[in-house]
JSON list of C-alpha atoms and ligand atoms in Angstrom, two decimals:
[
{"chain": "A", "resi": 1, "resn": "MET", "atom": "CA", "xyz": [304.05, 83.84, 204.35]},
{"chain": "A", "resi": 2, "resn": "GLU", "atom": "CA", "xyz": [305.64, 81.42, 206.76]},
{"chain": "A", "resi": 3, "resn": "THR", "atom": "CA", "xyz": [303.29, 79.40, 209.01]},
{"chain": "A", "resi": 4, "resn": "GLN", "atom": "CA", "xyz": [304.10, 76.65, 211.48]},
{"chain": "A", "resi": 5, "resn": "GLY", "atom": "CA", "xyz": [307.66, 76.61, 210.15]},
{"chain": "A", "resi": 6, "resn": "LEU", "atom": "CA", "xyz": [306.47, 75.70, 206.64]},
{"chain": "A", "resi": 7, "resn": "LYS", "atom": "CA", "xyz": [306.65, 77.91, 203.57]},
{"chain": "A", "resi": 8, "resn": "GLY", "atom": "CA", "xyz": [303.31, 77.14, 201.92]},
{"chain": "A", "resi": 9, "resn": "TRP", "atom": "CA", "xyz": [299.68, 77.65, 202.80]},
{"chain": "A", "resi": 10, "resn": "PHE", "atom": "CA", "xyz": [297.42, 74.93, 204.07]},
{"chain": "A", "resi": 11, "resn": "ILE", "atom": "CA", "xyz": [293.73, 75.47, 203.29]},
{"chain": "A", "resi": 12, "resn": "SER", "atom": "CA", "xyz": [291.00, 72.97, 204.13]},
{"chain": "A", "resi": 13, "resn": "LEU", "atom": "CA", "xyz": [287.41, 72.84, 202.90]},
{"chain": "A", "resi": 14, "resn": "GLU", "atom": "CA", "xyz": [284.78, 71.46, 205.25]},
{"chain": "A", "resi": 15, "resn": "GLY", "atom": "CA", "xyz": [281.05, 70.87, 205.24]},
{"chain": "A", "resi": 16, "resn": "GLY", "atom": "CA", "xyz": [278.35, 68.25, 204.99]},
{"chain": "A", "resi": 17, "resn": "GLU", "atom": "CA", "xyz": [277.50, 66.12, 201.98]},
{"chain": "A", "resi": 18, "resn": "GLY", "atom": "CA", "xyz": [276.35, 67.88, 198.81]},
{"chain": "A", "resi": 19, "resn": "THR", "atom": "CA", "xyz": [277.56, 71.32, 199.88]},
{"chain": "A", "resi": 20, "resn": "GLY", "atom": "CA", "xyz": [279.63, 71.84, 196.70]},
{"chain": "A", "resi": 21, "resn": "LYS", "atom": "CA", "xyz": [283.16, 71.49, 198.10]},
{"chain": "A", "resi": 22, "resn": "SER", "atom": "CA", "xyz": [284.48, 69.35, 195.25]},
{"chain": "A", "resi": 23, "resn": "THR", "atom": "CA", "xyz": [283.22, 71.73, 192.57]},
{"chain": "A", "resi": 24, "resn": "GLN", "atom": "CA", "xyz": [284.60, 74.77, 194.35]},
{"chain": "A", "resi": 25, "resn": "ILE", "atom": "CA", "xyz": [288.01, 73.27, 195.13]},
{"chain": "A", "resi": 26, "resn": "ALA", "atom": "CA", "xyz": [288.57, 72.75, 191.39]},
{"chain": "A", "resi": 27, "resn": "VAL", "atom": "CA", "xyz": [287.48, 76.30, 190.55]},
{"chain": "A", "resi": 28, "resn": "LEU", "atom": "CA", "xyz": [289.66, 77.75, 193.30]},
{"chain": "A", "resi": 29, "resn": "ALA", "atom": "CA", "xyz": [292.69, 75.72, 192.18]},
{"chain": "A", "resi": 30, "resn": "GLU", "atom": "CA", "xyz": [292.29, 77.01, 188.65]},
{"chain": "A", "resi": 31, "resn": "ALA", "atom": "CA", "xyz": [291.91, 80.63, 189.78]},
{"chain": "A", "resi": 32, "resn": "LEU", "atom": "CA", "xyz": [295.02, 80.45, 191.98]},
{"chain": "A", "resi": 33, "resn": "SER", "atom": "CA", "xyz": [297.04, 78.68, 189.28]},
{"chain": "A", "resi": 34, "resn": "ALA", "atom": "CA", "xyz": [296.02, 81.40, 186.82]},
{"chain": "A", "resi": 35, "resn": "GLN", "atom": "CA", "xyz": [297.70, 83.88, 189.17]},
{"chain": "A", "resi": 36, "resn": "GLY", "atom": "CA", "xyz": [300.94, 81.92, 188.89]},
{"chain": "A", "resi": 37, "resn": "LEU", "atom": "CA", "xyz": [300.60, 80.24, 192.28]},
{"chain": "A", "resi": 38, "resn": "SER", "atom": "CA", "xyz": [301.57, 76.63, 192.76]},
{"chain": "A", "resi": 39, "resn": "VAL", "atom": "CA", "xyz": [298.63, 74.57, 194.00]},
{"chain": "A", "resi": 40, "resn": "VAL", "atom": "CA", "xyz": [298.13, 71.00, 195.17]},
{"chain": "A", "resi": 41, "resn": "VAL", "atom": "CA", "xyz": [294.56, 69.69, 195.38]},
{"chain": "A", "resi": 42, "resn": "THR", "atom": "CA", "xyz": [293.97, 66.82, 197.73]},
{"chain": "A", "resi": 43, "resn": "ARG", "atom": "CA", "xyz": [291.28, 65.24, 199.89]},
{"chain": "A", "resi": 44, "resn": "GLU", "atom": "CA", "xyz": [290.51, 63.11, 202.92]},
{"chain": "A", "resi": 45, "resn": "PRO", "atom": "CA", "xyz": [290.11, 60.30, 203.57]},
{"chain": "A", "resi": 46, "resn": "GLY", "atom": "CA", "xyz": [292.89, 59.45, 201.15]},
{"chain": "A", "resi": 47, "resn": "GLY", "atom": "CA", "xyz": [295.01, 62.00, 199.32]},
{"chain": "A", "resi": 48, "resn": "SER", "atom": "CA", "xyz": [298.09, 59.88, 198.63]},
{"chain": "A", "resi": 49, "resn": "PRO", "atom": "CA", "xyz": [298.55, 56.40, 197.15]},
{"chain": "A", "resi": 50, "resn": "LYS", "atom": "CA", "xyz": [298.71, 54.59, 200.49]},
{"chain": "A", "resi": 51, "resn": "ALA", "atom": "CA", "xyz": [296.10, 56.79, 202.17]},
{"chain": "A", "resi": 52, "resn": "ASP", "atom": "CA", "xyz": [293.78, 56.09, 199.23]},
{"chain": "A", "resi": 53, "resn": "LEU", "atom": "CA", "xyz": [293.96, 52.39, 200.07]},
{"chain": "A", "resi": 54, "resn": "ILE", "atom": "CA", "xyz": [292.73, 53.23, 203.56]},
{"chain": "A", "resi": 55, "resn": "ARG", "atom": "CA", "xyz": [289.99, 55.39, 201.98]},
{"chain": "A", "resi": 56, "resn": "SER", "atom": "CA", "xyz": [288.65, 52.51, 199.92]},
{"chain": "A", "resi": 57, "resn": "LEU", "atom": "CA", "xyz": [288.54, 50.39, 203.06]},
{"chain": "A", "resi": 58, "resn": "ILE", "atom": "CA", "xyz": [286.61, 53.09, 204.97]},
{"chain": "A", "resi": 59, "resn": "LEU", "atom": "CA", "xyz": [284.07, 53.63, 202.20]},
{"chain": "A", "resi": 60, "resn": "ASP", "atom": "CA", "xyz": [283.56, 49.93, 201.43]},
{"chain": "A", "resi": 61, "resn": "ASP", "atom": "CA", "xyz": [279.90, 48.93, 201.90]},
{"chain": "A", "resi": 62, "resn": "ARG", "atom": "CA", "xyz": [281.00, 45.97, 204.03]},
{"chain": "A", "resi": 63, "resn": "MET", "atom": "CA", "xyz": [282.19, 48.49, 206.65]},
{"chain": "A", "resi": 64, "resn": "VAL", "atom": "CA", "xyz": [278.65, 49.59, 207.51]},
{"chain": "A", "resi": 65, "resn": "GLY", "atom": "CA", "xyz": [278.28, 49.37, 211.28]},
{"chain": "A", "resi": 66, "resn": "LEU", "atom": "CA", "xyz": [282.04, 49.44, 211.94]},
{"chain": "A", "resi": 67, "resn": "ASN", "atom": "CA", "xyz": [282.88, 50.27, 215.55]},
{"chain": "A", "resi": 68, "resn": "SER", "atom": "CA", "xyz": [283.18, 54.07, 215.83]},
{"chain": "A", "resi": 69, "resn": "MET", "atom": "CA", "xyz": [286.59, 53.94, 217.49]},
{"chain": "A", "resi": 70, "resn": "ALA", "atom": "CA", "xyz": [287.91, 51.63, 214.75]},
{"chain": "A", "resi": 71, "resn": "GLU", "atom": "CA", "xyz": [286.49, 54.03, 212.17]},
{"chain": "A", "resi": 72, "resn": "LEU", "atom": "CA", "xyz": [288.21, 57.01, 213.84]},
{"chain": "A", "resi": 73, "resn": "MET", "atom": "CA", "xyz": [291.52, 55.15, 213.87]},
{"chain": "A", "resi": 74, "resn": "LEU", "atom": "CA", "xyz": [291.23, 54.48, 210.12]},
{"chain": "A", "resi": 75, "resn": "TYR", "atom": "CA", "xyz": [290.60, 58.17, 209.42]},
{"chain": "A", "resi": 76, "resn": "GLU", "atom": "CA", "xyz": [293.58, 59.09, 211.58]},
{"chain": "A", "resi": 77, "resn": "ALA", "atom": "CA", "xyz": [295.78, 56.47, 209.89]},
{"chain": "A", "resi": 78, "resn": "SER", "atom": "CA", "xyz": [294.79, 57.88, 206.51]},
{"chain": "A", "resi": 79, "resn": "ARG", "atom": "CA", "xyz": [295.53, 61.41, 207.79]},
{"chain": "A", "resi": 80, "resn": "ALA", "atom": "CA", "xyz": [299.00, 60.59, 209.14]},
{"chain": "A", "resi": 81, "resn": "GLN", "atom": "CA", "xyz": [299.93, 58.96, 205.84]},
{"chain": "A", "resi": 82, "resn": "HIS", "atom": "CA", "xyz": [298.43, 61.79, 203.80]},
{"chain": "A", "resi": 83, "resn": "ILE", "atom": "CA", "xyz": [300.43, 64.39, 205.73]},
{"chain": "A", "resi": 84, "resn": "ALA", "atom": "CA", "xyz": [303.67, 62.43, 205.36]},
{"chain": "A", "resi": 85, "resn": "GLU", "atom": "CA", "xyz": [303.24, 61.64, 201.68]},
{"chain": "A", "resi": 86, "resn": "THR", "atom": "CA", "xyz": [301.46, 64.69, 200.28]},
{"chain": "A", "resi": 87, "resn": "ILE", "atom": "CA", "xyz": [300.73, 67.65, 202.56]},
{"chain": "A", "resi": 88, "resn": "ARG", "atom": "CA", "xyz": [304.03, 68.21, 204.36]},
{"chain": "A", "resi": 89, "resn": "PRO", "atom": "CA", "xyz": [306.25, 67.86, 201.27]},
{"chain": "A", "resi": 90, "resn": "ALA", "atom": "CA", "xyz": [304.01, 70.30, 199.36]},
{"chain": "A", "resi": 91, "resn": "LEU", "atom": "CA", "xyz": [304.04, 72.86, 202.20]},
{"chain": "A", "resi": 92, "resn": "GLU", "atom": "CA", "xyz": [307.80, 72.51, 202.57]},
{"chain": "A", "resi": 93, "resn": "SER", "atom": "CA", "xyz": [308.23, 73.40, 198.91]},
{"chain": "A", "resi": 94, "resn": "GLY", "atom": "CA", "xyz": [306.03, 76.50, 199.33]},
{"chain": "A", "resi": 95, "resn": "LYS", "atom": "CA", "xyz": [302.88, 75.25, 197.61]},
{"chain": "A", "resi": 96, "resn": "ILE", "atom": "CA", "xyz": [299.27, 76.05, 198.43]},
{"chain": "A", "resi": 97, "resn": "VAL", "atom": "CA", "xyz": [297.58, 72.87, 199.60]},
{"chain": "A", "resi": 98, "resn": "LEU", "atom": "CA", "xyz": [293.80, 72.77, 199.06]},
{"chain": "A", "resi": 99, "resn": "CYS", "atom": "CA", "xyz": [292.41, 69.88, 201.05]},
{"chain": "A", "resi": 100, "resn": "ASP", "atom": "CA", "xyz": [288.83, 68.62, 200.74]},
{"chain": "A", "resi": 101, "resn": "ARG", "atom": "CA", "xyz": [288.19, 67.71, 204.42]},
{"chain": "A", "resi": 102, "resn": "PHE", "atom": "CA", "xyz": [290.78, 67.44, 207.20]},
{"chain": "A", "resi": 103, "resn": "ALA", "atom": "CA", "xyz": [290.83, 67.00, 210.99]},
{"chain": "A", "resi": 104, "resn": "ASP", "atom": "CA", "xyz": [287.64, 69.05, 211.55]},
{"chain": "A", "resi": 105, "resn": "SER", "atom": "CA", "xyz": [285.72, 66.29, 209.74]},
{"chain": "A", "resi": 106, "resn": "SER", "atom": "CA", "xyz": [286.79, 63.81, 212.41]},
{"chain": "A", "resi": 107, "resn": "ILE", "atom": "CA", "xyz": [285.77, 66.23, 215.17]},
{"chain": "A", "resi": 108, "resn": "VAL", "atom": "CA", "xyz": [282.34, 66.74, 213.68]},
{"chain": "A", "resi": 109, "resn": "TYR", "atom": "CA", "xyz": [281.57, 63.25, 212.29]},
{"chain": "A", "resi": 110, "resn": "GLN", "atom": "CA", "xyz": [283.30, 60.92, 214.77]},
{"chain": "A", "resi": 111, "resn": "GLY", "atom": "CA", "xyz": [283.44, 63.23, 217.81]},
{"chain": "A", "resi": 112, "resn": "GLY", "atom": "CA", "xyz": [279.97, 64.76, 217.47]},
{"chain": "A", "resi": 113, "resn": "ALA", "atom": "CA", "xyz": [277.67, 62.73, 215.24]},
{"chain": "A", "resi": 114, "resn": "ARG", "atom": "CA", "xyz": [279.13, 59.31, 216.16]},
{"chain": "A", "resi": 115, "resn": "GLY", "atom": "CA", "xyz": [279.38, 60.32, 219.80]},
{"chain": "A", "resi": 116, "resn": "LEU", "atom": "CA", "xyz": [283.05, 59.65, 220.55]},
{"chain": "A", "resi": 117, "resn": "GLY", "atom": "CA", "xyz": [283.41, 63.07, 222.14]},
{"chain": "A", "resi": 118, "resn": "LEU", "atom": "CA", "xyz": [285.25, 66.15, 220.98]},
{"chain": "A", "resi": 119, "resn": "LYS", "atom": "CA", "xyz": [288.11, 65.88, 223.47]},
{"chain": "A", "resi": 120, "resn": "LEU", "atom": "CA", "xyz": [288.99, 62.34, 222.48]},
{"chain": "A", "resi": 121, "resn": "VAL", "atom": "CA", "xyz": [288.94, 63.13, 218.77]},
{"chain": "A", "resi": 122, "resn": "ASP", "atom": "CA", "xyz": [290.90, 66.32, 219.30]},
{"chain": "A", "resi": 123, "resn": "GLU", "atom": "CA", "xyz": [293.59, 64.24, 221.00]},
{"chain": "A", "resi": 124, "resn": "ALA", "atom": "CA", "xyz": [293.55, 61.62, 218.22]},
{"chain": "A", "resi": 125, "resn": "ASN", "atom": "CA", "xyz": [293.87, 64.42, 215.66]},
{"chain": "A", "resi": 126, "resn": "ARG", "atom": "CA", "xyz": [296.82, 65.87, 217.50]},
{"chain": "A", "resi": 127, "resn": "ILE", "atom": "CA", "xyz": [298.59, 62.53, 217.48]},
{"chain": "A", "resi": 128, "resn": "ALA", "atom": "CA", "xyz": [297.95, 61.91, 213.77]},
{"chain": "A", "resi": 129, "resn": "THR", "atom": "CA", "xyz": [298.75, 65.45, 212.63]},
{"chain": "A", "resi": 130, "resn": "GLN", "atom": "CA", "xyz": [301.57, 66.13, 215.09]},
{"chain": "A", "resi": 131, "resn": "GLY", "atom": "CA", "xyz": [300.04, 69.56, 215.50]},
{"chain": "A", "resi": 132, "resn": "LEU", "atom": "CA", "xyz": [299.73, 70.48, 211.82]},
{"chain": "A", "resi": 133, "resn": "GLU", "atom": "CA", "xyz": [296.64, 72.69, 211.38]},
{"chain": "A", "resi": 134, "resn": "PRO", "atom": "CA", "xyz": [295.19, 74.44, 208.34]},
{"chain": "A", "resi": 135, "resn": "ASP", "atom": "CA", "xyz": [296.04, 78.15, 208.06]},
{"chain": "A", "resi": 136, "resn": "LEU", "atom": "CA", "xyz": [292.52, 78.68, 206.77]},
{"chain": "A", "resi": 137, "resn": "THR", "atom": "CA", "xyz": [289.39, 76.53, 206.73]},
{"chain": "A", "resi": 138, "resn": "LEU", "atom": "CA", "xyz": [286.39, 77.25, 204.51]},
{"chain": "A", "resi": 139, "resn": "PHE", "atom": "CA", "xyz": [283.16, 75.93, 206.00]},
{"chain": "A", "resi": 140, "resn": "PHE", "atom": "CA", "xyz": [280.44, 75.36, 203.40]},
{"chain": "A", "resi": 141, "resn": "ASP", "atom": "CA", "xyz": [277.34, 76.42, 205.27]},
{"chain": "A", "resi": 142, "resn": "LEU", "atom": "CA", "xyz": [274.25, 74.76, 203.78]},
{"chain": "A", "resi": 143, "resn": "ASP", "atom": "CA", "xyz": [270.98, 73.36, 205.19]},
{"chain": "A", "resi": 144, "resn": "PRO", "atom": "CA", "xyz": [271.63, 69.58, 205.34]},
{"chain": "A", "resi": 145, "resn": "LEU", "atom": "CA", "xyz": [268.27, 68.88, 203.70]},
{"chain": "A", "resi": 146, "resn": "VAL", "atom": "CA", "xyz": [269.36, 70.85, 200.62]},
{"chain": "A", "resi": 147, "resn": "GLY", "atom": "CA", "xyz": [272.71, 69.05, 200.58]},
{"chain": "A", "resi": 148, "resn": "LEU", "atom": "CA", "xyz": [271.06, 65.64, 200.75]},
{"chain": "A", "resi": 149, "resn": "GLU", "atom": "CA", "xyz": [268.65, 66.56, 197.96]},
{"chain": "A", "resi": 150, "resn": "ARG", "atom": "CA", "xyz": [271.61, 67.55, 195.78]},
{"chain": "A", "resi": 151, "resn": "ILE", "atom": "CA", "xyz": [273.29, 64.20, 196.42]},
{"chain": "A", "resi": 152, "resn": "GLY", "atom": "CA", "xyz": [270.05, 62.35, 195.67]},
{"chain": "A", "resi": 153, "resn": "SER", "atom": "CA", "xyz": [269.91, 63.89, 192.22]},
{"chain": "A", "resi": 154, "resn": "ARG", "atom": "CA", "xyz": [273.54, 62.84, 191.54]},
{"chain": "A", "resi": 155, "resn": "GLY", "atom": "CA", "xyz": [272.52, 59.17, 191.50]},
{"chain": "A", "resi": 156, "resn": "VAL", "atom": "CA", "xyz": [275.54, 57.43, 193.05]},
{"chain": "A", "resi": 157, "resn": "ILE", "atom": "CA", "xyz": [275.60, 57.54, 196.85]},
{"chain": "A", "resi": 158, "resn": "ASP", "atom": "CA", "xyz": [277.80, 55.71, 199.35]},
{"chain": "A", "resi": 159, "resn": "HIS", "atom": "CA", "xyz": [276.70, 54.34, 202.70]},
{"chain": "A", "resi": 160, "resn": "MET", "atom": "CA", "xyz": [277.84, 57.43, 204.62]},
{"chain": "A", "resi": 161, "resn": "GLU", "atom": "CA", "xyz": [275.58, 59.58, 202.47]},
{"chain": "A", "resi": 162, "resn": "ARG", "atom": "CA", "xyz": [272.60, 57.35, 203.15]},
{"chain": "A", "resi": 163, "resn": "GLU", "atom": "CA", "xyz": [272.77, 58.06, 206.88]},
{"chain": "A", "resi": 164, "resn": "ARG", "atom": "CA", "xyz": [269.59, 59.50, 208.26]},
{"chain": "A", "resi": 165, "resn": "LEU", "atom": "CA", "xyz": [268.92, 63.21, 208.14]},
{"chain": "A", "resi": 166, "resn": "GLU", "atom": "CA", "xyz": [269.34, 63.40, 211.91]},
{"chain": "A", "resi": 167, "resn": "PHE", "atom": "CA", "xyz": [273.01, 62.41, 211.52]},
{"chain": "A", "resi": 168, "resn": "HIS", "atom": "CA", "xyz": [273.57, 65.08, 208.88]},
{"chain": "A", "resi": 169, "resn": "THR", "atom": "CA", "xyz": [271.88, 67.67, 211.05]},
{"chain": "A", "resi": 170, "resn": "MET", "atom": "CA", "xyz": [274.26, 66.79, 213.88]},
{"chain": "A", "resi": 171, "resn": "VAL", "atom": "CA", "xyz": [277.16, 67.19, 211.45]},
{"chain": "A", "resi": 172, "resn": "TYR", "atom": "CA", "xyz": [275.83, 70.58, 210.39]},
{"chain": "A", "resi": 173, "resn": "GLU", "atom": "CA", "xyz": [275.34, 71.78, 213.96]},
{"chain": "A", "resi": 174, "resn": "GLY", "atom": "CA", "xyz": [278.83, 70.52, 214.80]},
{"chain": "A", "resi": 175, "resn": "TYR", "atom": "CA", "xyz": [280.40, 72.55, 212.03]},
{"chain": "A", "resi": 176, "resn": "LYS", "atom": "CA", "xyz": [278.45, 75.66, 213.03]},
{"chain": "A", "resi": 177, "resn": "ARG", "atom": "CA", "xyz": [279.72, 75.35, 216.60]},
{"chain": "A", "resi": 178, "resn": "LEU", "atom": "CA", "xyz": [283.29, 74.72, 215.46]},
{"chain": "A", "resi": 179, "resn": "ALA", "atom": "CA", "xyz": [283.16, 77.76, 213.16]},
{"chain": "A", "resi": 180, "resn": "GLN", "atom": "CA", "xyz": [281.91, 79.96, 216.01]},
{"chain": "A", "resi": 181, "resn": "GLU", "atom": "CA", "xyz": [284.71, 78.74, 218.26]},
{"chain": "A", "resi": 182, "resn": "ASN", "atom": "CA", "xyz": [287.44, 79.28, 215.65]},
{"chain": "A", "resi": 183, "resn": "LEU", "atom": "CA", "xyz": [286.52, 82.59, 214.07]},
{"chain": "A", "resi": 184, "resn": "VAL", "atom": "CA", "xyz": [290.07, 83.37, 212.96]},
{"chain": "A", "resi": 185, "resn": "ARG", "atom": "CA", "xyz": [290.82, 80.08, 211.21]},
{"chain": "A", "resi": 186, "resn": "ILE", "atom": "CA", "xyz": [287.36, 79.06, 209.98]},
{"chain": "A", "resi": 187, "resn": "LYS", "atom": "CA", "xyz": [285.47, 81.26, 207.52]},
{"chain": "A", "resi": 188, "resn": "SER", "atom": "CA", "xyz": [281.86, 80.39, 206.74]},
{"chain": "A", "resi": 189, "resn": "ILE", "atom": "CA", "xyz": [280.78, 80.33, 203.11]},
{"chain": "A", "resi": 190, "resn": "ASP", "atom": "CA", "xyz": [277.10, 80.74, 202.24]},
{"chain": "A", "resi": 191, "resn": "ALA", "atom": "CA", "xyz": [276.81, 77.62, 200.10]},
{"chain": "A", "resi": 192, "resn": "SER", "atom": "CA", "xyz": [273.19, 78.36, 199.14]},
{"chain": "A", "resi": 193, "resn": "LYS", "atom": "CA", "xyz": [274.38, 81.05, 196.71]},
{"chain": "A", "resi": 194, "resn": "THR", "atom": "CA", "xyz": [275.04, 80.40, 193.00]},
{"chain": "A", "resi": 195, "resn": "ARG", "atom": "CA", "xyz": [278.23, 78.57, 192.01]},
{"chain": "A", "resi": 196, "resn": "GLU", "atom": "CA", "xyz": [279.71, 81.77, 190.59]},
{"chain": "A", "resi": 197, "resn": "GLU", "atom": "CA", "xyz": [278.94, 83.80, 193.70]},
{"chain": "A", "resi": 198, "resn": "ILE", "atom": "CA", "xyz": [280.44, 81.12, 195.95]},
{"chain": "A", "resi": 199, "resn": "SER", "atom": "CA", "xyz": [283.60, 80.98, 193.82]},
{"chain": "A", "resi": 200, "resn": "GLU", "atom": "CA", "xyz": [283.97, 84.76, 194.07]},
{"chain": "A", "resi": 201, "resn": "ASP", "atom": "CA", "xyz": [283.45, 84.76, 197.85]},
{"chain": "A", "resi": 202, "resn": "ILE", "atom": "CA", "xyz": [286.04, 82.00, 198.30]},
{"chain": "A", "resi": 203, "resn": "LEU", "atom": "CA", "xyz": [288.67, 83.57, 196.08]},
{"chain": "A", "resi": 204, "resn": "LYS", "atom": "CA", "xyz": [288.37, 86.88, 197.94]},
{"chain": "A", "resi": 205, "resn": "ILE", "atom": "CA", "xyz": [288.87, 85.19, 201.32]},
{"chain": "A", "resi": 206, "resn": "VAL", "atom": "CA", "xyz": [291.80, 83.08, 200.13]},
{"chain": "A", "resi": 207, "resn": "LEU", "atom": "CA", "xyz": [293.62, 85.94, 198.40]},
{"chain": "A", "resi": 208, "resn": "LYS", "atom": "CA", "xyz": [293.17, 88.14, 201.45]},
{"chain": "A", "resi": 209, "resn": "LYS", "atom": "CA", "xyz": [294.72, 85.39, 203.59]},
{"chain": "A", "resi": 210, "resn": "ILE", "atom": "CA", "xyz": [297.73, 84.66, 201.41]},
{"chain": "A", "resi": 211, "resn": "LYS", "atom": "CA", "xyz": [298.48, 88.23, 200.32]},
{"chain": "A", "resi": 212, "resn": "ASP", "atom": "CA", "xyz": [298.11, 89.92, 203.73]},
{"chain": "B", "resi": 1, "resn": "TMP", "atom": "P1", "xyz": [283.54, 62.83, 200.97]},
{"chain": "B", "resi": 1, "resn": "TMP", "atom": "O1", "xyz": [282.05, 62.66, 200.87]},
{"chain": "B", "resi": 1, "resn": "TMP", "atom": "O2", "xyz": [283.98, 64.23, 201.13]},
{"chain": "B", "resi": 1, "resn": "TMP", "atom": "O3", "xyz": [284.31, 62.07, 199.92]},
{"chain": "B", "resi": 1, "resn": "TMP", "atom": "O4", "xyz": [283.97, 62.16, 202.39]},
{"chain": "B", "resi": 1, "resn": "TMP", "atom": "C1", "xyz": [283.72, 60.86, 202.63]},
{"chain": "B", "resi": 1, "resn": "TMP", "atom": "C2", "xyz": [282.99, 60.66, 203.94]},
{"chain": "B", "resi": 1, "resn": "TMP", "atom": "O5", "xyz": [283.93, 60.53, 204.99]},
{"chain": "B", "resi": 1, "resn": "TMP", "atom": "C3", "xyz": [282.04, 61.77, 204.34]},
{"chain": "B", "resi": 1, "resn": "TMP", "atom": "O6", "xyz": [280.79, 61.21, 204.65]},
{"chain": "B", "resi": 1, "resn": "TMP", "atom": "C4", "xyz": [282.64, 62.33, 205.61]},
{"chain": "B", "resi": 1, "resn": "TMP", "atom": "C5", "xyz": [283.46, 61.21, 206.14]},
{"chain": "B", "resi": 1, "resn": "TMP", "atom": "N1", "xyz": [284.60, 61.60, 206.98]},
{"chain": "B", "resi": 1, "resn": "TMP", "atom": "C6", "xyz": [284.52, 61.34, 208.35]},
{"chain": "B", "resi": 1, "resn": "TMP", "atom": "O7", "xyz": [283.52, 60.83, 208.85]},
{"chain": "B", "resi": 1, "resn": "TMP", "atom": "N2", "xyz": [285.61, 61.65, 209.13]},
{"chain": "B", "resi": 1, "resn": "TMP", "atom": "C7", "xyz": [286.76, 62.19, 208.61]},
{"chain": "B", "resi": 1, "resn": "TMP", "atom": "O8", "xyz": [287.71, 62.46, 209.34]},
{"chain": "B", "resi": 1, "resn": "TMP", "atom": "C8", "xyz": [286.80, 62.46, 207.17]},
{"chain": "B", "resi": 1, "resn": "TMP", "atom": "C9", "xyz": [288.04, 63.07, 206.58]},
{"chain": "B", "resi": 1, "resn": "TMP", "atom": "C10", "xyz": [285.70, 62.14, 206.42]}
]
């Protein structure tokens, strides 16, 4: 069970807006807990008290139009703090960490869609994470138009979610490319299925990973 010198399992969930990650992370946590496994659910940006302060700064409406490099640095600052405060301690004590977004989000959003470049963001990720990578990443594969429609019907949207469809399409294409390039770590989930089917698919993949 040991990975990267740590006892636990680090699993990230990635995908565009409205793909159902938050719903599924809760279902997965409950299913794993029911099997007697110790689970920590967390998210980025944020995921610890101090990182959450950085999150509220990033998502503040007054930050619209923030310089892309400054934005990347805030995500990386949040990530470094999140790892120190939440992820690493949980992995060291053998827990399963389920993380809603991680470094792949920076690659796809800041590196691809915001145009900072994949190499630069990869390097920034490496500095912030000190090489910590998820053991498994679940990519929620859903047409961005469907995702945006789902968000629209939820009522409350933040400025990131209001970005034009073109941006979300770039995000989607970015994830698809990343998934193709990392076939071992990243597993694609057909997020157009029903909630129950998606939950089943995810649980199968996760149990296979942690029981193998
Ligand atoms: P959320 O919608 O999952 O709460 O995420 C908040 C927004 O932050 C979402 O639009 C994606 C964005 N994001 C990045 O642009 N880069 C990152 O590194 C992370 C973690 C999130």
